[in-house]
Short mmCIF file of C-alpha atoms and ligand atoms in Angstrom, two decimals:
data_model
loop_
_atom_site.label_atom_id
_atom_site.label_comp_id
_atom_site.label_asym_id
_atom_site.label_seq_id
_atom_site.Cartn_x
_atom_site.Cartn_y
_atom_site.Cartn_z
CA UNK A 1 0.19 -0.42 -0.07
CA UNK A 2 2.78 2.74 0.39
CA UNK A 3 3.41 5.43 -1.88
CA UNK A 4 5.93 6.18 -4.05
CA UNK A 5 9.42 6.72 -2.69
CA UNK A 6 10.02 10.34 -2.59
CA UNK A 7 6.17 11.32 -2.23
CA UNK A 8 5.78 15.08 -1.39
CA UNK A 9 3.53 14.76 1.70
CA UNK A 10 2.57 18.19 2.07
CA UNK A 11 -0.40 21.38 3.32
CA UNK A 12 -0.84 24.40 1.44
CA UNK A 13 -1.80 27.87 2.47
CA UNK A 14 -2.20 30.90 0.45
CA UNK A 15 -0.31 34.87 1.69
CA UNK A 16 -3.11 36.90 2.03
CA UNK A 17 -5.48 34.07 3.83
CA UNK A 18 -2.70 33.95 6.42
CA UNK A 19 -0.47 36.06 7.04
CA UNK A 20 -1.92 38.95 7.74
CA UNK A 21 0.33 42.33 9.01
CA UNK A 22 -1.92 43.67 6.00
CA UNK A 23 -0.06 46.98 6.85
CA UNK A 24 3.35 46.26 7.73
CA UNK A 25 6.73 46.66 7.42
CA UNK A 26 6.35 48.48 4.06
CA UNK A 27 3.65 45.99 2.67
CA UNK A 28 1.88 47.73 -0.64
CA UNK A 29 -1.98 47.05 -0.69
CA UNK A 30 -3.37 44.47 -3.03
CA UNK A 31 -6.52 44.16 -4.87
CA UNK A 32 -7.95 41.91 -2.21
CA UNK A 33 -7.16 44.55 0.77
CA UNK A 34 -9.39 46.84 -1.62
CA UNK A 35 -12.40 44.51 -2.38
CA UNK A 36 -12.77 43.34 1.21
CA UNK A 37 -12.66 47.00 2.86
CA UNK A 38 -15.26 47.55 0.41
CA UNK A 39 -18.10 46.91 2.93
CA UNK A 40 -21.05 48.01 0.92
CA UNK A 41 -23.76 45.55 -0.23
CA UNK A 42 -23.36 45.25 -3.44
CA UNK A 43 -27.11 45.32 -4.89
CA UNK A 44 -26.49 42.69 -7.78
CA UNK A 45 -25.72 39.98 -5.00
CA UNK A 46 -27.26 41.67 -1.94
CA UNK A 47 -24.79 41.32 -0.07
CA UNK A 48 -21.13 42.29 1.54
CA UNK A 49 -18.11 41.54 -0.82
CA UNK A 50 -17.39 39.07 2.36
CA UNK A 51 -19.75 37.50 4.80
CA UNK A 52 -19.50 39.32 8.28
CA UNK A 53 -17.78 42.28 6.31
CA UNK A 54 -14.14 39.91 7.43
CA UNK A 55 -10.68 41.15 5.96
CA UNK A 56 -7.46 39.27 5.74
CA UNK A 57 -5.69 42.64 7.79
CA UNK A 58 -4.98 40.28 10.86
CA UNK A 59 -5.49 36.71 9.32
CA UNK A 60 -3.80 34.34 11.30
CA UNK A 61 -1.01 36.37 12.25
CA UNK A 62 1.62 34.18 10.55
CA UNK A 63 3.31 37.10 9.72
CA UNK A 64 4.14 37.19 13.05
CA UNK A 65 3.62 33.73 14.63
CA UNK A 66 5.34 31.83 11.31
CA UNK A 67 7.99 30.46 13.42
CA UNK A 68 5.66 28.45 15.98
CA UNK A 69 3.39 27.71 12.72
CA UNK A 70 6.43 26.14 11.58
CA UNK A 71 7.15 23.84 14.63
CA UNK A 72 2.96 22.68 14.38
CA UNK A 73 3.90 21.57 10.42
CA UNK A 74 7.03 19.80 12.31
CA UNK A 75 4.53 18.55 14.92
CA UNK A 76 2.29 17.23 11.97
CA UNK A 77 5.44 15.66 10.55
CA UNK A 78 4.58 17.42 7.02
CA UNK A 79 7.45 16.73 4.55
CA UNK A 80 6.52 19.62 2.45
CA UNK A 81 4.76 23.07 2.73
CA UNK A 82 2.83 24.96 -0.39
CA UNK A 83 2.90 29.12 0.41
CA UNK A 84 2.21 31.85 -1.81
CA UNK A 85 3.99 35.50 -1.99
CA UNK A 86 2.05 38.28 -1.36
CA UNK A 87 3.67 40.61 -4.82
CA UNK A 88 2.75 43.75 -2.70
CA UNK A 89 4.78 42.96 -0.34
CA UNK A 90 7.54 42.24 -2.21
CA UNK A 91 7.40 45.40 -4.54
CA UNK A 92 4.46 47.86 -3.02
CA UNK A 93 3.51 49.44 -5.78
CA UNK A 94 4.01 45.77 -7.81
CA UNK A 95 6.85 47.09 -9.81
CA UNK A 96 9.96 49.72 -8.96
CA UNK A 97 10.94 49.30 -5.38
CA UNK A 98 12.11 46.79 -3.69
CA UNK A 99 10.60 46.29 0.02
CA UNK A 100 13.47 43.98 1.81
CA UNK A 101 11.75 43.40 4.89
CA UNK A 102 9.37 41.81 2.47
CA UNK A 103 11.97 39.78 1.03
CA UNK A 104 13.52 39.25 4.67
CA UNK A 105 9.77 37.81 5.68
CA UNK A 106 9.96 35.10 3.06
CA UNK A 107 13.86 34.78 3.71
CA UNK A 108 13.19 33.51 7.12
CA UNK A 109 10.48 31.81 6.49
CA UNK A 110 12.50 29.36 4.29
CA UNK A 111 14.91 29.32 6.27
CA UNK A 112 12.88 28.22 9.12
CA UNK A 113 11.14 25.00 7.13
CA UNK A 114 14.70 23.81 5.97
CA UNK A 115 15.46 23.66 9.42
CA UNK A 116 12.40 22.15 10.29
CA UNK A 117 13.49 19.39 7.33
CA UNK A 118 10.69 20.38 5.46
CA UNK A 119 11.07 21.55 1.76
CA UNK A 120 9.16 24.89 0.43
CA UNK A 121 6.77 24.66 -2.71
CA UNK A 122 6.61 28.26 -3.68
CA UNK A 123 2.96 29.57 -5.13
CA UNK A 124 4.47 33.05 -7.09
CA UNK A 125 0.74 34.68 -7.72
CA UNK A 126 -2.25 33.53 -5.85
CA UNK A 127 -4.84 36.40 -6.53
CA UNK A 128 -3.42 39.11 -4.66
CA UNK A 129 -2.73 41.25 -7.31
CA UNK A 130 -1.09 44.64 -6.09
CA UNK A 131 -3.78 47.30 -6.13
CA UNK A 132 -1.15 49.73 -8.07
CA UNK A 133 -1.38 47.15 -10.45
CA UNK A 134 -5.00 47.00 -10.93
CA UNK A 135 -5.17 50.66 -10.92
CA UNK A 136 -3.08 51.04 -14.46
CA UNK A 137 -5.64 48.40 -16.04
CA UNK A 138 -4.49 45.21 -13.95
CA UNK A 139 -4.21 41.89 -16.27
CA UNK A 140 -5.46 43.48 -19.50
CA UNK A 141 -2.52 45.98 -19.55
CA UNK A 142 -0.45 44.62 -21.98
CA UNK A 143 3.03 45.26 -19.56
CA UNK A 144 1.33 42.68 -17.40
CA UNK A 145 3.46 39.40 -19.01
CA UNK A 146 6.55 41.52 -18.32
CA UNK A 147 6.11 43.39 -14.84
CA UNK A 148 5.12 39.87 -13.19
CA UNK A 149 8.54 38.53 -14.83
CA UNK A 150 10.39 41.69 -13.23
CA UNK A 151 8.32 40.50 -9.90
CA UNK A 152 9.35 36.59 -10.22
CA UNK A 153 13.31 37.70 -11.02
CA UNK A 154 12.90 39.73 -7.64
CA UNK A 155 11.76 36.61 -5.87
CA UNK A 156 13.95 34.18 -7.45
CA UNK A 157 17.22 36.30 -7.01
CA UNK A 158 16.64 36.37 -3.32
CA UNK A 159 15.22 32.48 -2.66
CA UNK A 160 16.54 29.91 -5.09
CA UNK A 161 19.64 29.61 -3.69
CA UNK A 162 17.61 27.59 -1.18
CA UNK A 163 14.13 26.78 -3.34
CA UNK A 164 13.32 24.06 -5.73
CA UNK A 165 9.65 23.64 -6.74
CA UNK A 166 8.03 27.10 -7.89
CA UNK A 167 4.47 27.25 -9.16
CA UNK A 168 3.86 30.32 -11.26
CA UNK A 169 0.23 30.38 -11.01
CA UNK A 170 -2.64 29.29 -8.49
CA UNK A 171 -6.22 28.58 -10.17
CA UNK A 172 -6.04 31.28 -13.24
CA UNK A 173 -9.34 29.97 -13.58
CA UNK A 174 -10.76 31.50 -10.02
CA UNK A 175 -8.88 34.82 -10.54
CA UNK A 176 -10.16 35.58 -14.05
CA UNK A 177 -13.48 33.70 -14.16
CA UNK A 178 -14.81 34.78 -11.16
CA UNK A 179 -13.03 37.90 -10.24
CA UNK A 180 -13.41 39.65 -13.96
CA UNK A 181 -16.44 37.86 -15.52
CA UNK A 182 -18.88 37.03 -12.96
CA UNK A 183 -17.72 39.98 -10.52
CA UNK A 184 -17.82 37.73 -7.26
CA UNK A 185 -14.30 38.32 -6.13
CA UNK A 186 -11.99 40.93 -6.40
CA UNK A 187 -10.94 42.58 -8.50
CA UNK A 188 -14.86 42.71 -9.00
CA UNK A 189 -15.00 43.01 -12.76
CA UNK A 190 -17.46 42.25 -14.95
CA UNK A 191 -15.85 42.24 -19.07
CA UNK A 192 -17.01 40.20 -22.42
CA UNK A 193 -16.35 37.81 -23.22
CA UNK A 194 -14.14 38.98 -25.83
CA UNK A 195 -12.07 40.45 -22.77
CA UNK A 196 -12.03 37.49 -20.98
CA UNK A 197 -9.89 35.87 -23.22
CA UNK A 198 -7.75 38.84 -23.21
CA UNK A 199 -7.16 38.01 -19.70
CA UNK A 200 -6.51 34.45 -19.95
CA UNK A 201 -3.83 35.36 -22.50
CA UNK A 202 -2.33 37.85 -20.11
CA UNK A 203 -1.92 35.30 -17.80
CA UNK A 204 -1.12 32.29 -19.47
CA UNK A 205 1.90 34.46 -21.49
CA UNK A 206 3.25 35.92 -17.70
CA UNK A 207 2.85 32.27 -16.68
CA UNK A 208 5.52 31.57 -19.61
CA UNK A 209 7.21 34.86 -18.81
CA UNK A 210 7.73 33.69 -15.58
CA UNK A 211 9.14 29.98 -16.45
CA UNK A 212 11.68 31.08 -18.58
CA UNK A 213 12.86 33.73 -15.49
CA UNK A 214 13.05 31.17 -13.32
CA UNK A 215 14.70 28.31 -15.41
CA UNK A 216 17.64 31.62 -16.35
CA UNK A 217 18.21 32.68 -13.11
CA UNK A 218 17.59 30.05 -10.58
CA UNK A 219 20.43 28.85 -8.32
CA UNK A 220 19.12 25.55 -7.82
CA UNK A 221 17.87 23.52 -10.59
CA UNK A 222 14.42 24.48 -10.30
CA UNK A 223 11.11 22.38 -10.70
CA UNK A 224 8.77 24.68 -12.14
CA UNK A 225 4.42 23.69 -12.44
CA UNK A 226 1.41 25.78 -11.80
CA UNK A 227 -1.85 25.10 -9.74
CA UNK A 228 -4.78 25.13 -11.59
CA UNK A 229 -8.00 23.73 -11.02
CA UNK A 230 -9.02 21.51 -13.75
CA UNK A 231 -12.98 21.03 -14.12
CA UNK A 232 -13.61 17.21 -12.69
CA UNK A 233 -15.81 14.82 -14.14
CA UNK A 234 -14.87 11.05 -12.47
CA UNK A 235 -17.59 8.21 -14.31
CA UNK A 236 -20.46 6.39 -13.22
CA UNK A 237 -18.79 2.90 -13.07
CA UNK A 238 -15.55 1.56 -13.99
CA UNK A 239 -16.77 0.43 -17.65
CA UNK A 240 -14.88 1.62 -20.40
CA UNK A 241 -17.31 3.41 -21.99
CA UNK A 242 -17.75 5.33 -18.90
CA UNK A 243 -14.62 6.31 -18.06
CA UNK A 244 -14.32 7.21 -21.82
CA UNK A 245 -17.31 9.80 -21.42
CA UNK A 246 -15.79 11.41 -18.41
CA UNK A 247 -12.39 12.08 -20.15
CA UNK A 248 -14.64 13.21 -22.95
CA UNK A 249 -16.22 15.90 -20.49
CA UNK A 250 -12.59 16.10 -18.88
CA UNK A 251 -11.44 18.02 -22.13
CA UNK A 252 -14.57 18.76 -24.50
CA UNK A 253 -15.41 21.81 -24.93
CA UNK A 254 -19.62 22.49 -26.17
CA UNK A 255 -20.94 25.53 -24.90
CA UNK A 256 -19.77 28.97 -24.09
CA UNK A 257 -17.95 28.35 -21.15
CA UNK A 258 -14.69 29.68 -19.77
CA UNK A 259 -14.17 26.85 -16.97
CA UNK A 260 -13.29 23.73 -19.77
CA UNK A 261 -9.96 22.79 -18.94
CA UNK A 262 -8.60 23.03 -22.38
CA UNK A 263 -8.45 26.51 -22.39
CA UNK A 264 -5.82 26.91 -19.41
CA UNK A 265 -4.06 23.75 -20.49
CA UNK A 266 -3.82 23.22 -23.95
CA UNK A 267 -2.24 26.48 -24.24
CA UNK A 268 0.48 25.06 -21.55
CA UNK A 269 1.08 22.06 -22.83
CA UNK A 270 0.09 21.98 -26.83
CA UNK A 271 0.87 25.59 -27.69
CA UNK A 272 -2.45 26.16 -28.90
CA UNK A 273 -5.87 26.85 -27.78
CA UNK A 274 -8.89 24.06 -28.44
CA UNK A 275 -10.69 24.05 -32.36
CA UNK A 276 -13.80 23.24 -30.69
CA UNK A 277 -14.13 26.40 -28.24
CA UNK A 278 -12.82 28.44 -30.60
CA UNK A 279 -15.40 26.89 -32.98
CA UNK A 280 -18.49 27.83 -30.38
CA UNK A 281 -17.33 31.48 -29.17
CA UNK A 282 -17.03 32.06 -33.51
CA UNK A 283 -15.90 36.35 -33.37
CA UNK A 284 -16.13 36.18 -29.88
CA UNK A 285 -12.68 34.98 -29.87
CA UNK A 286 -10.15 37.23 -30.60
CA UNK A 287 -7.63 35.47 -32.54
CA UNK A 288 -5.87 38.72 -33.26
CA UNK A 289 -4.62 38.95 -29.81
CA UNK A 290 -2.10 36.17 -30.54
CA UNK A 291 1.03 37.59 -31.29
CA UNK A 292 4.24 36.15 -32.69
CA UNK A 293 5.75 34.41 -30.03
CA UNK A 294 3.42 34.36 -27.60
CA UNK A 295 2.58 30.17 -27.89
CA UNK A 296 5.75 29.68 -27.96
CA UNK A 297 5.91 31.89 -24.70
CA UNK A 298 2.98 30.14 -22.94
CA UNK A 299 4.34 26.74 -24.04
CA UNK A 300 7.20 27.26 -22.34
CA UNK A 301 8.27 23.68 -20.99
CA UNK A 302 7.49 23.27 -17.17
CA UNK A 303 8.60 19.94 -15.15
CA UNK A 304 4.97 18.84 -13.08
CA UNK A 305 1.50 19.95 -13.67
CA UNK A 306 -0.64 20.60 -10.30
CA UNK A 307 -4.10 20.45 -9.74
CA UNK A 308 -5.79 21.47 -6.84
CA UNK A 309 -8.75 19.22 -6.73
CA UNK A 310 -12.87 19.04 -3.99
CA UNK A 311 -15.04 18.33 -5.90
CA UNK A 312 -16.45 16.57 -9.27
CA UNK A 313 -19.43 15.45 -11.84
CA UNK A 314 -20.28 12.05 -12.11
CA UNK A 315 -20.54 11.17 -15.83
CA UNK A 316 -21.48 8.25 -17.44
CA UNK A 317 -21.87 7.17 -20.99
CA UNK A 318 -24.88 7.19 -23.11
CA UNK A 319 -26.08 4.62 -25.99
CA UNK A 320 -23.66 6.00 -28.55
CA UNK A 321 -21.10 6.57 -25.69
CA UNK A 322 -21.51 10.48 -25.21
CA UNK A 323 -21.10 12.07 -21.56
CA UNK A 324 -24.37 12.37 -19.60
CA UNK A 325 -24.38 14.52 -16.41
CA UNK A 326 -25.78 12.25 -13.66
CA UNK A 327 -27.56 14.33 -11.20
CA UNK A 328 -26.27 14.13 -7.23
CA UNK A 329 -28.96 12.36 -5.12
CA UNK A 330 -31.00 13.75 -2.39
CA UNK A 331 -28.47 13.14 0.61
CA UNK A 332 -25.61 13.48 -1.35
CA UNK A 333 -22.68 13.33 1.05
CA UNK A 334 -21.51 17.20 1.27
CA UNK A 335 -18.67 19.62 3.28
CA UNK A 336 -19.67 22.09 5.41
CA UNK A 337 -19.75 24.46 2.14
CA UNK A 338 -21.80 22.34 1.22
CA UNK A 339 -19.10 20.53 -1.97
CA UNK A 340 -19.82 17.17 -3.18
CA UNK A 341 -17.51 14.41 -1.36
CA UNK A 342 -16.60 12.84 -4.59
CA UNK A 343 -13.11 11.35 -3.96
CA UNK A 344 -13.07 9.58 -7.33
CA UNK A 345 -11.82 12.35 -9.02
CA UNK A 346 -8.52 11.60 -7.47
CA UNK A 347 -8.42 8.79 -9.65
CA UNK A 348 -9.73 9.39 -12.90
CA UNK A 349 -8.34 13.11 -13.03
CA UNK A 350 -4.76 12.36 -12.86
CA UNK A 351 -5.09 9.88 -15.49
CA UNK A 352 -7.17 12.08 -17.65
CA UNK A 353 -4.72 14.47 -17.56
CA UNK A 354 -1.65 12.24 -17.78
CA UNK A 355 -2.89 10.48 -20.59
CA UNK A 356 -3.64 13.99 -22.59
CA UNK A 357 -0.66 16.51 -21.39
CA UNK A 358 2.60 13.18 -20.24
CA UNK A 359 3.68 15.50 -17.13
CA UNK A 360 4.04 14.77 -13.84
CA UNK A 361 1.56 15.22 -11.26
CA UNK A 362 0.93 17.08 -8.55
CA UNK A 363 -2.40 17.39 -6.07
CA UNK A 364 -1.90 21.20 -4.70
CA UNK A 365 -4.72 21.54 -2.68
CA UNK A 366 -7.36 19.19 -1.78
CA UNK A 367 -9.50 19.00 1.80
CA UNK A 368 -12.65 20.47 3.33
CA UNK A 369 -14.18 22.96 5.66
CA UNK A 370 -16.04 21.20 8.25
CA UNK A 371 -17.80 22.69 11.23
CA UNK A 372 -14.83 22.28 13.82
CA UNK A 373 -14.92 23.57 16.95
CA UNK A 374 -12.69 23.19 20.51
CA UNK A 375 -14.42 20.64 22.01
CA UNK A 376 -14.72 20.43 25.92
CA UNK A 377 -11.70 18.13 26.54
CA UNK A 378 -9.40 20.94 24.70
CA UNK A 379 -9.52 19.03 21.77
CA UNK A 380 -10.60 18.96 18.02
CA UNK A 381 -12.51 16.43 16.70
CA UNK A 382 -12.51 16.25 13.29
CA UNK A 383 -13.36 12.71 12.01
CA UNK A 384 -15.33 13.59 8.90
CA UNK A 385 -11.66 15.38 7.78
CA UNK A 386 -10.57 12.29 8.34
CA UNK A 387 -12.54 10.32 6.55
CA UNK A 388 -12.44 12.39 3.52
CA UNK A 389 -8.47 12.49 3.19
CA UNK A 390 -8.76 8.63 3.28
CA UNK A 391 -11.63 7.99 0.73
CA UNK A 392 -9.17 10.55 -1.22
CA UNK A 393 -6.00 9.29 -0.84
CA UNK A 394 -7.23 5.58 -1.08
CA UNK A 395 -8.40 6.86 -4.85
CA UNK A 396 -5.08 8.89 -5.69
CA UNK A 397 -3.51 5.76 -5.36
CA UNK A 398 -5.35 3.42 -7.87
CA UNK A 399 -4.30 6.63 -10.25
CA UNK A 400 -0.68 5.36 -8.85
CA UNK A 401 -1.31 1.65 -9.49
CA UNK A 402 -2.24 2.65 -12.97
CA UNK A 403 0.64 4.18 -13.71
CA UNK A 404 0.56 7.71 -13.50
CA UNK A 405 3.42 9.70 -11.67
CA UNK A 406 1.87 11.38 -9.47
CA UNK A 407 4.99 13.21 -7.37
CA UNK A 408 2.84 14.52 -4.10
CA UNK A 409 -0.39 16.04 -2.30
CA UNK A 410 -0.83 18.92 -0.50
CA UNK A 411 -3.79 19.13 2.17
CA UNK A 412 -5.73 22.60 1.88
CA UNK A 413 -4.96 24.04 4.14
CA UNK A 414 -2.25 23.83 6.55
CA UNK A 415 -4.63 25.50 8.89
CA UNK A 416 -7.42 27.54 9.14
CA UNK A 417 -7.87 30.49 7.25
CA UNK A 418 -9.43 33.17 5.64
CA UNK A 419 -11.79 31.89 3.22
CA UNK A 420 -12.10 34.76 0.40
CA UNK A 421 -15.62 35.90 -0.01
CA UNK A 422 -16.54 33.81 2.95
CA UNK A 423 -14.14 35.61 5.57
CA UNK A 424 -13.81 33.07 8.53
CA UNK A 425 -16.90 31.35 8.26
CA UNK A 426 -15.36 28.10 6.78
CA UNK A 427 -13.13 26.59 8.37
CA UNK A 428 -10.86 24.29 5.53
CA UNK A 429 -7.81 23.72 8.41
CA UNK A 430 -5.89 20.48 10.11
CA UNK A 431 -4.98 23.21 12.66
CA UNK A 432 -8.00 24.90 14.43
CA UNK A 433 -7.22 28.70 14.76
CA UNK A 434 -9.37 30.46 17.44
CA UNK A 435 -9.35 34.46 15.69
CA UNK A 436 -9.71 35.64 18.82
CA UNK A 437 -6.32 35.03 20.71
CA UNK A 438 -4.45 33.29 18.07
CA UNK A 439 -4.38 30.24 19.83
CA UNK A 440 -3.31 26.87 17.39
CA UNK A 441 -4.99 23.45 18.27
CA UNK A 442 -3.76 20.46 15.94
CA UNK A 443 -6.97 18.73 15.20
CA UNK A 444 -6.99 15.08 15.70
CA UNK A 445 -6.53 15.38 11.64
CA UNK A 446 -3.26 16.79 12.11
CA UNK A 447 -2.20 13.87 14.12
CA UNK A 448 -4.08 11.21 11.90
CA UNK A 449 -2.37 12.82 8.40
CA UNK A 450 1.37 12.09 10.82
CA UNK A 451 0.67 8.26 10.38
CA UNK A 452 -0.35 8.93 6.95
CA UNK A 453 3.10 10.66 6.58
CA UNK A 454 5.05 8.58 8.82
CA UNK A 455 3.85 4.97 6.98
CA UNK A 456 4.24 6.58 3.67
CA UNK A 457 0.39 5.45 3.30
CA UNK A 458 0.23 2.42 4.63
CA UNK A 459 -1.67 3.36 7.45
CA UNK A 460 -4.72 4.62 5.32
CA UNK A 461 -5.73 0.91 4.94
CA UNK A 462 -8.67 -0.19 6.55
CA UNK A 463 -8.45 -3.20 8.53
C1 PNW B 501 -9.20 27.22 -3.53
N1 PNW B 501 -14.93 26.51 -6.66
O1 PNW B 501 -10.12 27.93 -4.45
C2 PNW B 501 -8.10 28.01 -3.57
O2 PNW B 501 -6.75 27.74 -4.19
C3 PNW B 501 -7.79 28.75 -2.08
O3 PNW B 501 -7.05 29.51 -1.65
C4 PNW B 501 -9.12 28.23 -1.35
O4 PNW B 501 -9.33 28.69 0.13
C5 PNW B 501 -9.45 26.80 -1.55
O5 PNW B 501 -9.49 26.38 -2.68
C6 PNW B 501 -11.14 26.58 -0.60
O6 PNW B 501 -12.04 27.03 -1.59
C7 PNW B 501 -11.76 27.52 -4.74
O7 PNW B 501 -15.82 26.57 -6.66
C8 PNW B 501 -12.05 28.14 -4.94
O8 PNW B 501 -15.19 24.75 -6.74
C9 PNW B 501 -13.76 27.73 -5.57
C10 PNW B 501 -13.78 26.49 -6.14
C11 PNW B 501 -12.72 25.70 -5.68
C12 PNW B 501 -11.51 25.61 -5.71
#
């Protein structure tokens, strides 16, 4: 039952969700500061941008408590930790003058992790664009790929003597679609479909630019990836027809939909946008946005594909083999966030993605929010998190047994944190955070995960 040798057992977080220290040591504001601090009722949605008007000003105060947090990670036995860097902590204006204190924070964090025997995995962009760059047009500004490259160079110069693993972007789909097309996250834009494609093209170019910079300047030989959230599907049964139908659904575009994974992954791994999607959007796909050299930059080779997987949609084949969505039955297993419990996605999606793109895979996020609290005995009992992770990890092992190179698994999240538009109302952590006192309590799942890691997955087997 054991997982591959050197499997990266980890947990993940993101800067704005845990750091706090929002106005400290020269950090500039990001679009999430602006969005969270706007507490007016959004009349289109009849709610504040963030539930309760919560902001990330203090969050888990990780900026001041990172040493304690690294000790907790060590206690959990983590071998790897994925965290993101706040662009506006490094470059308060998004470009120009470097904030040395901001860089020092991450440099100290990396030292602390290495001293604890934990491998750092860095995400360079997890949605918190410097506000100063939004003010000049954000991702629609044609300079953005270069500006991202310059920021990445500063980080690589400071940390690549100790850091090997780099991810350019976290879930560009969520950032672009929810933030710019649906207008339900920062920077709260509602652009046209044509502009939507300009945004996709721009952020993918920024990815490619970053890959070139890391490859060129990194001191330690880098392993470079990206962490998108591919739309996830799984077959009703193991029958060949159902599996093929689920795969077809995962990579086909049959409606005007930006979430289809091929919009995001084909350019990176195949060097082109998907023909079926271009056909469907017709004149709304701005072919003229693609300039000579763009696709080469976007498809600059990378070393791994990180995937954030939470829930998926069940698919079966109809009589002619075409995919049909199987609706969820009443009472379907749900997390506190009302996301479905669909462990099969960790078996099938890595297989589908490896089959199409031939690239090693990491699960860069997986987990759930539950209604956890500190019990009278002082502990946090979260049996459903344990059961969820066990189910998902057992499915992931099937992908590995099928021959798909899965290199690691990062639980979302290392600790409870700021869940974007839902503020502090969702608890995703394996460590409980009391936001009043900032007291951390390892949940039962943290001790359980410790044993999973220690046994390299053997303890997942149910006796
Ligand atoms: C991810 N969905 O976002 C993010 O990378 C994290 O920052 C976040 O805290 C975590 O998942 C939990 O939400 C997602 O609608 C946002 O399925 C939305 C979805 C999935 C992931």
